[in-house]
Amino acid sequence: MMQKERKNSLDMMKAIKKSLDPDNIMNPNKMMDWQGNFITDLRYKKTSLDKNESCLNKWKQEMDTCTYCGFCKSVCPIFENTYCDTETARGKVLNAYGLLTGELMPNENIAKIFYACTQCRDCYRRCPSKIKVPEIIQDARTYLIEQKCISSIHKMLVEKIENTKNIFGDKELTFPSQNGEILLFIGCQYLSR
């Protein structure tokens, strides 16, 4: 997507990053060459779904093991802001179980719960049962995407990328080229007006 979004500037951006960060310790893998459909590469694991089998099936035992103790609440940055129990790790496990069993149908409200997770992994670190909640959330997101259930913000980004090939919805952008003594990396967010 970066190739389409910023066209010829990608090589320049990689060269600048390499010169400023030769060991690739700042934002490792920040600039990558994505292959295939951007939806499957947008932080979600690519999981092939059989028509009769959900990618959540492999997590059934983990979901059954969760005791819903609530220790995850004390470290969840989303819960600290919303005080909504469904947005804690145990709430997401319950929602994933509902999707797995068919008790919940994919909808924008369910998607919002799963997309709110920052993947900080503190819930896993704090969990006495070591439930792999971040992985369950990733596969729940994959499941929702396969069910064509994404948030309105994701829908807007998809439309922008499909229509203009960049997340800003702008036509092709170019970087101004100037001579000077100091190298300035303007980044991928630069918009020429």
mmCIF file of N, CA, C and O in Angstrom, residues 7 20 23 26 54 58-59 61 66 80 91 93 105 117 162 190:
data_model
loop_
_atom_site.group_PDB
_atom_site.id
_atom_site.type_symbol
_atom_site.label_atom_id
_atom_site.label_comp_id
_atom_site.label_asym_id
_atom_site.label_seq_id
_atom_site.Cartn_x
_atom_site.Cartn_y
_atom_site.Cartn_z
ATOM 1 N N LYS A 7 4.134 6.349 -3.737
ATOM 2 C CA LYS A 7 4.780 6.066 -5.016
ATOM 3 C C LYS A 7 6.300 6.060 -4.946
ATOM 4 O O LYS A 7 6.896 5.213 -4.336
ATOM 5 N N LEU A 20 19.657 6.869 9.377
ATOM 6 C CA LEU A 20 19.460 7.371 10.741
ATOM 7 C C LEU A 20 19.364 6.233 11.762
ATOM 8 O O LEU A 20 19.607 6.443 12.948
ATOM 9 N N ASP A 23 20.687 -0.012 12.687
ATOM 10 C CA ASP A 23 20.402 -1.274 13.370
ATOM 11 C C ASP A 23 18.912 -1.599 13.421
ATOM 12 O O ASP A 23 18.504 -2.581 14.040
ATOM 13 N N MET A 26 14.565 1.557 15.890
ATOM 14 C CA MET A 26 13.448 2.487 16.026
ATOM 15 C C MET A 26 12.337 2.037 15.077
ATOM 16 O O MET A 26 12.536 1.952 13.875
ATOM 17 N N SER A 54 -14.666 -22.192 12.112
ATOM 18 C CA SER A 54 -14.255 -20.843 12.460
ATOM 19 C C SER A 54 -12.814 -20.853 12.951
ATOM 20 O O SER A 54 -12.367 -21.816 13.578
ATOM 21 N N LYS A 58 -10.005 -23.124 17.500
ATOM 22 C CA LYS A 58 -8.782 -23.549 18.192
ATOM 23 C C LYS A 58 -8.643 -22.923 19.576
ATOM 24 O O LYS A 58 -7.818 -23.356 20.371
ATOM 25 N N TRP A 59 -9.442 -21.892 19.866
ATOM 26 C CA TRP A 59 -9.356 -21.215 21.163
ATOM 27 C C TRP A 59 -10.448 -21.647 22.135
ATOM 28 O O TRP A 59 -10.543 -21.106 23.228
ATOM 29 N N GLN A 61 -10.831 -24.260 24.060
ATOM 30 C CA GLN A 61 -10.318 -24.707 25.359
ATOM 31 C C GLN A 61 -9.815 -23.523 26.180
ATOM 32 O O GLN A 61 -10.041 -23.460 27.388
ATOM 33 N N CYS A 66 -10.766 -19.798 30.928
ATOM 34 C CA CYS A 66 -10.866 -18.474 31.556
ATOM 35 C C CYS A 66 -11.864 -18.530 32.709
ATOM 36 O O CYS A 66 -13.004 -18.973 32.546
ATOM 37 N N GLU A 80 -9.604 1.363 31.607
ATOM 38 C CA GLU A 80 -9.304 2.582 32.370
ATOM 39 C C GLU A 80 -10.022 3.796 31.806
ATOM 40 O O GLU A 80 -10.324 4.737 32.536
ATOM 41 N N GLY A 91 -14.242 -9.759 28.983
ATOM 42 C CA GLY A 91 -15.392 -9.413 28.151
ATOM 43 C C GLY A 91 -15.178 -9.821 26.703
ATOM 44 O O GLY A 91 -16.082 -10.330 26.031
ATOM 45 N N VAL A 93 -13.189 -12.254 25.722
ATOM 46 C CA VAL A 93 -13.235 -13.719 25.676
ATOM 47 C C VAL A 93 -14.689 -14.182 25.615
ATOM 48 O O VAL A 93 -15.039 -15.076 24.834
ATOM 49 N N MET A 105 -24.201 -12.684 16.938
ATOM 50 C CA MET A 105 -24.017 -12.501 15.507
ATOM 51 C C MET A 105 -23.069 -11.318 15.302
ATOM 52 O O MET A 105 -23.140 -10.322 16.031
ATOM 53 N N CYS A 117 -9.052 -3.009 21.261
ATOM 54 C CA CYS A 117 -7.873 -3.552 21.957
ATOM 55 C C CYS A 117 -6.583 -2.996 21.349
ATOM 56 O O CYS A 117 -6.434 -2.963 20.134
ATOM 57 N N GLU A 162 -9.371 2.041 -1.721
ATOM 58 C CA GLU A 162 -9.854 1.501 -2.997
ATOM 59 C C GLU A 162 -10.027 2.599 -4.044
ATOM 60 O O GLU A 162 -9.748 2.386 -5.222
ATOM 61 N N TYR A 190 3.099 13.564 5.280
ATOM 62 C CA TYR A 190 3.175 14.862 4.626
ATOM 63 C C TYR A 190 2.150 14.973 3.507
ATOM 64 O O TYR A 190 1.988 14.081 2.689
#
